[in-house]
mmCIF file of C-alpha atoms and ligand atoms in Angstrom:
data_model
loop_
_atom_site.group_PDB
_atom_site.id
_atom_site.type_symbol
_atom_site.label_atom_id
_atom_site.label_comp_id
_atom_site.label_asym_id
_atom_site.label_seq_id
_atom_site.Cartn_x
_atom_site.Cartn_y
_atom_site.Cartn_z
ATOM 1 C CA UNK L 1 -0.039 -0.159 0.068
ATOM 2 C CA UNK L 2 1.088 3.472 -0.714
ATOM 3 C CA UNK L 3 1.156 6.240 2.221
ATOM 4 C CA UNK L 4 -0.436 9.568 1.621
ATOM 5 C CA UNK L 5 -1.855 12.530 3.693
ATOM 6 C CA UNK L 6 -4.953 14.356 3.598
ATOM 7 C CA UNK L 7 -4.236 17.754 2.625
ATOM 8 C CA UNK L 8 -7.647 19.007 2.219
ATOM 9 C CA UNK L 9 -11.441 18.257 2.971
ATOM 10 C CA UNK L 10 -13.858 19.998 1.799
ATOM 11 C CA UNK L 11 -17.330 18.644 1.844
ATOM 12 C CA UNK L 12 -17.164 15.411 -0.246
ATOM 13 C CA UNK L 13 -14.038 16.207 -1.624
ATOM 14 C CA UNK L 14 -11.144 14.676 -0.214
ATOM 15 C CA UNK L 15 -7.351 15.529 -1.726
ATOM 16 C CA UNK L 16 -4.481 13.389 -0.615
ATOM 17 C CA UNK L 17 -0.973 14.281 -1.256
ATOM 18 C CA UNK L 18 1.409 11.327 -1.466
ATOM 19 C CA UNK L 19 4.794 12.320 -0.642
ATOM 20 C CA UNK L 20 6.619 9.543 -3.100
ATOM 21 C CA UNK L 21 4.906 10.842 -6.103
ATOM 22 C CA UNK L 22 5.352 14.349 -4.959
ATOM 23 C CA UNK L 23 1.208 14.652 -6.359
ATOM 24 C CA UNK L 24 -2.237 15.151 -4.863
ATOM 25 C CA UNK L 25 -4.706 12.646 -5.898
ATOM 26 C CA UNK L 26 -8.553 12.695 -5.312
ATOM 27 C CA UNK L 27 -9.212 10.694 -2.283
ATOM 28 C CA UNK L 28 -11.934 7.904 -2.420
ATOM 29 C CA UNK L 29 -12.547 6.274 1.049
ATOM 30 C CA UNK L 30 -13.435 2.688 0.514
ATOM 31 C CA UNK L 31 -16.260 1.129 2.210
ATOM 32 C CA UNK L 32 -14.776 0.132 5.282
ATOM 33 C CA UNK L 33 -13.453 3.707 5.611
ATOM 34 C CA UNK L 34 -16.414 5.381 4.624
ATOM 35 C CA UNK L 35 -18.432 3.913 7.733
ATOM 36 C CA UNK L 36 -15.759 5.146 10.218
ATOM 37 C CA UNK L 37 -15.884 8.861 11.550
ATOM 38 C CA UNK L 38 -14.882 11.794 9.587
ATOM 39 C CA UNK L 39 -11.648 12.064 7.427
ATOM 40 C CA UNK L 40 -9.900 15.505 8.195
ATOM 41 C CA UNK L 41 -6.935 17.398 6.757
ATOM 42 C CA UNK L 42 -3.846 15.916 8.335
ATOM 43 C CA UNK L 43 -5.123 12.450 8.380
ATOM 44 C CA UNK L 44 -2.326 9.773 7.649
ATOM 45 C CA UNK L 45 -3.859 7.293 5.059
ATOM 46 C CA UNK L 46 -3.145 4.243 3.048
ATOM 47 C CA UNK L 47 -4.278 2.780 0.050
ATOM 48 C CA UNK L 48 -3.790 2.431 -3.787
ATOM 49 C CA UNK L 49 -3.201 4.685 -6.763
ATOM 50 C CA UNK L 50 -5.821 3.866 -8.867
ATOM 51 C CA UNK L 51 -5.295 6.094 -11.865
ATOM 52 C CA UNK L 52 -3.446 9.780 -12.462
ATOM 53 C CA UNK L 53 -6.063 11.273 -10.704
ATOM 54 C CA UNK L 54 -7.402 8.787 -7.842
ATOM 55 C CA UNK L 55 -6.204 7.311 -4.948
ATOM 56 C CA UNK L 56 -8.418 4.593 -3.100
ATOM 57 C CA UNK L 57 -8.155 5.269 0.679
ATOM 58 C CA UNK L 58 -7.957 1.940 2.393
ATOM 59 C CA UNK L 59 -6.770 2.662 5.875
ATOM 60 C CA UNK L 60 -6.912 5.936 8.146
ATOM 61 C CA UNK L 61 -4.216 5.480 10.914
ATOM 62 C CA UNK L 62 -4.942 6.632 14.270
ATOM 63 C CA UNK L 63 -4.813 10.343 15.051
ATOM 64 C CA UNK L 64 -2.167 11.450 17.321
ATOM 65 C CA UNK L 65 -4.451 14.528 18.077
ATOM 66 C CA UNK L 66 -7.325 16.702 16.460
ATOM 67 C CA UNK L 67 -7.341 20.419 16.744
ATOM 68 C CA UNK L 68 -10.466 22.194 16.573
ATOM 69 C CA UNK L 69 -8.895 25.576 15.126
ATOM 70 C CA UNK L 70 -8.149 24.890 12.546
ATOM 71 C CA UNK L 71 -9.605 21.655 12.227
ATOM 72 C CA UNK L 72 -6.304 19.438 11.378
ATOM 73 C CA UNK L 73 -5.343 16.128 12.760
ATOM 74 C CA UNK L 74 -1.739 15.127 13.746
ATOM 75 C CA UNK L 75 -0.463 18.705 13.975
ATOM 76 C CA UNK L 76 2.936 18.484 15.732
ATOM 77 C CA UNK L 77 3.986 22.249 15.712
ATOM 78 C CA UNK L 78 2.758 25.815 16.213
ATOM 79 C CA UNK L 79 4.607 28.691 15.193
ATOM 80 C CA UNK L 80 3.674 31.576 17.505
ATOM 81 C CA UNK L 81 4.342 34.794 15.595
ATOM 82 C CA UNK L 82 4.990 37.871 17.093
ATOM 83 C CA UNK L 83 6.678 41.307 16.583
ATOM 84 C CA UNK L 84 8.256 43.510 18.737
ATOM 85 C CA UNK L 85 7.103 46.714 16.861
ATOM 86 C CA UNK L 86 4.145 47.217 14.403
ATOM 87 C CA UNK L 87 2.130 45.785 16.377
ATOM 88 C CA UNK L 88 3.652 45.904 19.704
ATOM 89 C CA UNK L 89 4.743 42.723 21.629
ATOM 90 C CA UNK L 90 2.336 41.220 24.076
ATOM 91 C CA UNK L 91 4.124 39.122 26.305
ATOM 92 C CA UNK L 92 0.870 38.126 28.202
ATOM 93 C CA UNK L 93 -0.633 36.701 25.085
ATOM 94 C CA UNK L 94 2.584 35.026 24.011
ATOM 95 C CA UNK L 95 2.589 33.340 27.318
ATOM 96 C CA UNK L 96 -0.941 32.163 27.121
ATOM 97 C CA UNK L 97 -0.421 30.656 23.832
ATOM 98 C CA UNK L 98 2.692 28.877 24.581
ATOM 99 C CA UNK L 99 0.976 27.527 27.875
ATOM 100 C CA UNK L 100 -2.074 26.553 26.028
ATOM 101 C CA UNK L 101 -0.475 24.950 23.245
ATOM 102 C CA UNK L 102 1.926 22.928 25.111
ATOM 103 C CA UNK L 103 -1.069 21.644 27.065
ATOM 104 C CA UNK L 104 -2.549 20.759 23.849
ATOM 105 C CA UNK L 105 0.536 18.655 23.221
ATOM 106 C CA UNK L 106 2.209 20.780 20.438
ATOM 107 C CA UNK L 107 5.898 21.393 19.989
ATOM 108 C CA UNK L 108 5.868 25.428 20.205
ATOM 109 C CA UNK L 109 8.411 27.581 18.241
ATOM 110 C CA UNK L 110 8.333 31.392 18.747
ATOM 111 C CA UNK L 111 8.977 33.564 15.825
ATOM 112 C CA UNK L 112 9.563 37.481 16.118
ATOM 113 C CA UNK L 113 9.174 38.725 12.916
ATOM 114 C CA UNK L 114 9.464 41.962 10.911
ATOM 115 C CA UNK L 115 12.821 42.593 12.512
ATOM 116 C CA UNK L 116 13.661 44.784 9.398
ATOM 117 C CA UNK L 117 11.270 47.502 10.912
ATOM 118 C CA UNK L 118 12.963 47.902 14.349
ATOM 119 C CA UNK L 119 14.571 51.011 15.553
ATOM 120 C CA UNK L 120 17.225 51.351 17.990
ATOM 121 C CA UNK L 121 14.987 50.719 21.041
ATOM 122 C CA UNK L 122 13.083 48.207 19.005
ATOM 123 C CA UNK L 123 16.289 45.854 18.648
ATOM 124 C CA UNK L 124 17.392 46.209 22.311
ATOM 125 C CA UNK L 125 13.487 44.909 23.029
ATOM 126 C CA UNK L 126 13.873 42.287 20.717
ATOM 127 C CA UNK L 127 17.152 41.320 22.502
ATOM 128 C CA UNK L 128 15.865 41.336 25.851
ATOM 129 C CA UNK L 129 12.730 39.249 24.765
ATOM 130 C CA UNK L 130 14.881 36.985 22.774
ATOM 131 C CA UNK L 131 17.013 36.111 25.681
ATOM 132 C CA UNK L 132 13.984 35.576 28.096
ATOM 133 C CA UNK L 133 12.297 32.730 25.968
ATOM 134 C CA UNK L 134 15.611 31.234 25.062
ATOM 135 C CA UNK L 135 16.517 31.041 28.731
ATOM 136 C CA UNK L 136 13.094 29.617 29.755
ATOM 137 C CA UNK L 137 14.114 26.875 27.333
ATOM 138 C CA UNK L 138 12.165 27.489 24.235
ATOM 139 C CA UNK L 139 12.931 27.616 20.237
ATOM 140 C CA UNK L 140 13.031 31.238 19.105
ATOM 141 C CA UNK L 141 13.971 32.571 15.653
ATOM 142 C CA UNK L 142 14.045 35.954 14.669
ATOM 143 C CA UNK L 143 12.681 36.642 10.941
ATOM 144 C CA UNK L 144 11.798 38.986 8.009
ATOM 145 C CA UNK L 145 9.302 37.891 5.586
ATOM 146 C CA UNK L 146 10.264 41.290 3.758
ATOM 147 C CA UNK L 147 14.070 40.487 3.935
ATOM 148 C CA UNK L 148 13.845 36.706 4.125
ATOM 149 C CA UNK L 149 16.225 36.575 7.149
ATOM 150 C CA UNK L 150 15.602 33.802 9.385
ATOM 151 C CA UNK L 151 13.401 32.122 6.617
ATOM 152 C CA UNK L 152 15.738 29.131 6.252
ATOM 153 C CA UNK L 153 16.436 28.625 10.059
ATOM 154 C CA UNK L 154 12.474 28.466 10.043
ATOM 155 C CA UNK L 155 12.254 26.024 7.406
ATOM 156 C CA UNK L 156 14.498 23.731 8.850
ATOM 157 C CA UNK L 157 13.063 23.736 12.176
ATOM 158 C CA UNK L 158 9.734 22.795 10.443
ATOM 159 C CA UNK L 159 11.189 19.883 8.342
ATOM 160 C CA UNK L 160 9.113 16.882 8.190
ATOM 161 C CA UNK L 161 6.128 18.054 10.501
ATOM 162 C CA UNK L 162 2.531 19.448 10.239
ATOM 163 C CA UNK L 163 2.570 22.988 11.378
ATOM 164 C CA UNK L 164 0.253 25.777 11.971
ATOM 165 C CA UNK L 165 0.877 29.454 12.776
ATOM 166 C CA UNK L 166 -1.021 31.308 15.670
ATOM 167 C CA UNK L 167 -0.660 34.793 16.818
ATOM 168 C CA UNK L 168 -2.273 38.080 16.799
ATOM 169 C CA UNK L 169 -3.280 39.646 12.972
ATOM 170 C CA UNK L 170 -0.990 41.870 11.462
ATOM 171 C CA UNK L 171 2.151 40.139 12.539
ATOM 172 C CA UNK L 172 3.201 38.490 9.100
ATOM 173 C CA UNK L 173 1.847 34.911 9.608
ATOM 174 C CA UNK L 174 0.570 34.697 6.010
ATOM 175 C CA UNK L 175 3.680 36.569 4.664
ATOM 176 C CA UNK L 176 5.755 33.920 6.618
ATOM 177 C CA UNK L 177 3.914 31.227 5.275
ATOM 178 C CA UNK L 178 3.932 32.424 1.710
ATOM 179 C CA UNK L 179 7.915 32.878 1.882
ATOM 180 C CA UNK L 180 8.095 29.147 3.215
ATOM 181 C CA UNK L 181 6.032 27.511 0.760
ATOM 182 C CA UNK L 182 6.049 29.874 -2.275
ATOM 183 C CA UNK L 183 2.403 30.139 -2.398
ATOM 184 C CA UNK L 184 0.225 32.837 -1.700
ATOM 185 C CA UNK L 185 -2.625 32.232 0.945
ATOM 186 C CA UNK L 186 -6.050 33.245 2.241
ATOM 187 C CA UNK L 187 -5.096 33.257 5.646
ATOM 188 C CA UNK L 188 -6.039 36.391 7.614
ATOM 189 C CA UNK L 189 -9.505 36.304 5.769
ATOM 190 C CA UNK L 190 -11.764 36.257 8.899
ATOM 191 C CA UNK L 191 -14.188 33.409 8.495
ATOM 192 C CA UNK L 192 -17.696 35.068 6.964
ATOM 193 C CA UNK L 193 -21.073 34.521 8.464
ATOM 194 C CA UNK L 194 -23.697 33.213 7.067
ATOM 195 C CA UNK L 195 -27.276 35.036 7.442
ATOM 196 C CA UNK L 196 -28.197 33.000 10.308
ATOM 197 C CA UNK L 197 -25.232 34.361 12.076
ATOM 198 C CA UNK L 198 -23.408 31.156 12.132
ATOM 199 C CA UNK L 199 -20.004 30.760 10.791
ATOM 200 C CA UNK L 200 -19.733 28.948 7.861
ATOM 201 C CA UNK L 201 -17.244 25.883 7.739
ATOM 202 C CA UNK L 202 -13.955 27.106 6.412
ATOM 203 C CA UNK L 203 -12.051 24.654 4.332
ATOM 204 C CA UNK L 204 -8.708 24.024 5.620
ATOM 205 C CA UNK L 205 -5.766 23.105 3.630
ATOM 206 C CA UNK L 206 -2.330 21.863 4.323
ATOM 207 C CA UNK L 207 0.459 23.089 1.638
ATOM 208 C CA UNK L 208 3.096 20.574 1.338
ATOM 209 C CA UNK L 209 6.413 21.715 0.786
ATOM 210 C CA UNK L 210 9.904 19.896 0.912
ATOM 211 C CA UNK L 211 8.299 17.096 3.229
ATOM 212 C CA UNK L 212 6.660 19.546 5.669
ATOM 213 C CA UNK L 213 2.901 20.871 5.525
ATOM 214 C CA UNK L 214 1.620 23.572 7.079
ATOM 215 C CA UNK L 215 -1.893 24.475 7.749
ATOM 216 C CA UNK L 216 -3.506 27.605 5.625
ATOM 217 C CA UNK L 217 -5.570 28.702 8.480
ATOM 218 C CA UNK L 218 -4.180 30.162 11.598
ATOM 219 C CA UNK L 219 -4.516 29.062 15.055
ATOM 220 C CA UNK L 220 -5.542 30.866 18.002
ATOM 221 C CA UNK L 221 -4.940 34.670 17.762
ATOM 222 C CA UNK L 222 -5.709 34.807 21.537
ATOM 223 C CA UNK L 223 -6.586 32.371 24.677
ATOM 224 C CA UNK L 224 -6.700 32.161 28.095
ATOM 225 C CA UNK L 225 -5.019 29.334 30.079
ATOM 226 C CA UNK L 226 -7.671 28.961 32.572
ATOM 227 C CA UNK L 227 -10.323 28.039 29.766
ATOM 228 C CA UNK L 228 -8.505 25.007 29.130
ATOM 229 C CA UNK L 229 -6.885 23.986 32.488
ATOM 230 C CA UNK L 230 -7.307 24.395 36.030
ATOM 231 C CA UNK L 231 -5.164 26.957 37.982
ATOM 232 C CA UNK L 232 -3.000 24.366 39.471
ATOM 233 C CA UNK L 233 -1.994 22.844 36.145
ATOM 234 C CA UNK L 234 -0.653 26.251 34.681
ATOM 235 C CA UNK L 235 2.840 25.663 36.457
ATOM 236 C CA UNK L 236 3.721 22.731 34.620
ATOM 237 C CA UNK L 237 3.494 24.400 31.125
ATOM 238 C CA UNK L 238 6.360 27.063 32.227
ATOM 239 C CA UNK L 239 9.527 24.695 31.295
ATOM 240 C CA UNK L 240 11.821 27.130 33.465
ATOM 241 C CA UNK L 241 9.862 26.498 36.866
ATOM 242 C CA UNK L 242 9.957 22.342 36.196
ATOM 243 C CA UNK L 243 13.896 22.760 36.676
ATOM 244 C CA UNK L 244 13.537 23.331 40.338
ATOM 245 C CA UNK L 245 12.477 21.036 43.159
ATOM 246 C CA UNK L 246 10.379 23.009 45.563
ATOM 247 C CA UNK L 247 10.081 21.853 49.236
ATOM 248 C CA UNK L 248 6.704 20.747 48.561
ATOM 249 C CA UNK L 249 5.697 18.734 45.390
ATOM 250 C CA UNK L 250 2.314 20.515 44.930
ATOM 251 C CA UNK L 251 3.995 23.979 45.394
ATOM 252 C CA UNK L 252 2.196 26.486 43.013
ATOM 253 C CA UNK L 253 5.414 28.857 43.451
ATOM 254 C CA UNK L 254 3.403 31.359 45.467
ATOM 255 C CA UNK L 255 4.114 32.023 49.430
ATOM 256 C CA UNK L 256 4.754 28.464 50.032
ATOM 257 C CA UNK L 257 7.675 27.736 52.354
ATOM 258 C CA UNK L 258 11.146 26.355 50.498
ATOM 259 C CA UNK L 259 9.526 27.304 47.187
ATOM 260 C CA UNK L 260 12.820 27.303 44.947
ATOM 261 C CA UNK L 261 11.144 29.013 42.033
ATOM 262 C CA UNK L 262 10.851 31.949 44.423
ATOM 263 C CA UNK L 263 14.697 31.761 45.179
ATOM 264 C CA UNK L 264 15.302 31.570 41.539
ATOM 265 C CA UNK L 265 13.754 34.404 40.865
ATOM 266 C CA UNK L 266 15.517 36.611 43.527
ATOM 267 C CA UNK L 267 18.819 35.149 41.638
ATOM 268 C CA UNK L 268 17.538 36.158 38.373
ATOM 269 C CA UNK L 269 17.308 32.826 36.859
ATOM 270 C CA UNK L 270 13.960 33.164 36.277
ATOM 271 C CA UNK L 271 12.267 36.277 34.349
ATOM 272 C CA UNK L 272 10.120 38.363 36.312
ATOM 273 C CA UNK L 273 8.244 39.153 32.652
ATOM 274 C CA UNK L 274 7.250 35.357 32.742
ATOM 275 C CA UNK L 275 6.756 35.164 36.340
ATOM 276 C CA UNK L 276 4.225 38.062 36.434
ATOM 277 C CA UNK L 277 2.446 36.646 33.566
ATOM 278 C CA UNK L 278 2.305 33.433 35.535
ATOM 279 C CA UNK L 279 0.600 35.307 38.360
ATOM 280 C CA UNK L 280 -1.888 37.119 35.992
ATOM 281 C CA UNK L 281 -2.792 33.882 34.199
ATOM 282 C CA UNK L 282 -3.588 32.088 37.465
ATOM 283 C CA UNK L 283 -5.214 35.418 39.111
ATOM 284 C CA UNK L 284 -2.661 35.207 42.041
ATOM 285 C CA UNK L 285 -1.220 37.750 44.135
ATOM 286 C CA UNK L 286 2.250 37.425 46.115
ATOM 287 C CA UNK L 287 2.953 40.214 48.484
ATOM 288 C CA UNK L 288 6.787 39.865 47.843
ATOM 289 C CA UNK L 289 6.693 40.808 44.305
ATOM 290 C CA UNK L 290 7.567 44.248 44.557
ATOM 291 C CA UNK L 291 10.516 43.532 46.497
ATOM 292 C CA UNK L 292 11.768 40.763 44.293
ATOM 293 C CA UNK L 293 10.821 42.332 40.837
ATOM 294 C CA UNK L 294 11.530 45.937 40.735
HETATM 295 P P1 GDP M 301 -1.132 38.117 9.533
HETATM 296 O O1 GDP M 301 -2.377 39.025 9.580
HETATM 297 O O2 GDP M 301 -0.407 37.697 10.829
HETATM 298 O O3 GDP M 301 -1.269 37.144 8.606
HETATM 299 O O4 GDP M 301 0.003 39.299 8.685
HETATM 300 P P2 GDP M 301 0.257 39.371 7.232
HETATM 301 O O5 GDP M 301 1.188 38.573 6.422
HETATM 302 O O6 GDP M 301 -0.836 39.793 6.384
HETATM 303 O O7 GDP M 301 1.200 41.014 7.288
HETATM 304 C C1 GDP M 301 0.393 42.068 7.712
HETATM 305 C C2 GDP M 301 1.199 43.283 7.269
HETATM 306 O O8 GDP M 301 2.498 43.054 7.240
HETATM 307 C C3 GDP M 301 1.384 43.090 5.496
HETATM 308 O O9 GDP M 301 1.351 44.383 5.098
HETATM 309 C C4 GDP M 301 2.877 42.295 5.201
HETATM 310 O O10 GDP M 301 3.009 43.015 4.142
HETATM 311 C C5 GDP M 301 3.647 43.188 6.429
HETATM 312 N N1 GDP M 301 4.657 42.086 7.128
HETATM 313 C C6 GDP M 301 4.782 41.066 7.238
HETATM 314 N N2 GDP M 301 5.892 40.498 7.306
HETATM 315 C C7 GDP M 301 6.601 41.465 7.251
HETATM 316 C C8 GDP M 301 8.003 41.698 7.382
HETATM 317 O O11 GDP M 301 8.960 40.944 8.001
HETATM 318 N N3 GDP M 301 8.783 43.002 7.442
HETATM 319 C C9 GDP M 301 7.908 43.988 7.250
HETATM 320 N N4 GDP M 301 8.469 45.199 6.684
HETATM 321 N N5 GDP M 301 6.603 43.936 6.820
HETATM 322 C C10 GDP M 301 6.253 42.700 7.152
HETATM 323 ZN ZN1 ZN M 302 7.651 26.360 44.219
#
């Protein structure tokens, strides 16, 4: 059997990309597949090439995951795009996106785009945030969709994976995807509403390029961690906190005795910006914050 990947699902139409042929076919689900649940973009399939146009789908492999927004199966990576200027950086949004996507089991890559536009102050800010996220343990890439700086590094990072792009509008998600894949996009296009006020189901496509796939619809542009998880769980998604062993294993890194995260904060090993966002995200307060972080 030949392996393929569903790159488009629009109504009854299924498009299967077959890497070994570097070609797309119309997917035809065979009887036993048809009865099973829906087919999604991102589904890995096995089957036969029937003719130059058609691929008979015999098996849909078990999904690793299924994202709702955008509806794509087997997403491995999310590129969270931000800018320092034009528009200004929102670290609270960034940290929420990082927490929620790692909670959803995706690998995260931070991209600071539009570096060609930065003035002197902007360049310093970029370096500051770059270091903060690097030290926290994230993969961070600086790019310009305009000058193509960093695009190769980003391309390497996405190799072999199904990825989506997330982040606020205007930061350059569609521009980056176009530069990476050579395809113009409809991303950024807000889903239209039907007369009854319901969102029309948007079709999602995966764009294949050099053994990788990128979803052509954006992920979250804003999220709140507490809509996804309990307050007590948020701490597990700040990777830099996990390096420390507090006296109590259920330490929330607030006012507990023997909290090593607080000690690390005092020593400057953990960034105050990140910690303040942790407090804001969990709607907590600590009386010693000013003393340690100002
Ligand atoms: P999206 O809403 O995140 O998809 O952002 P777009 O890709 O639509 O980009 C928003 C605007 O920023 C467009 O006018 C792009 O041409 C511009 N833009 C995107 N990336 C860059 C960049 O790296 N440098 C500069 N100077 N402009 C960029
Ligand atoms: Zn602690």
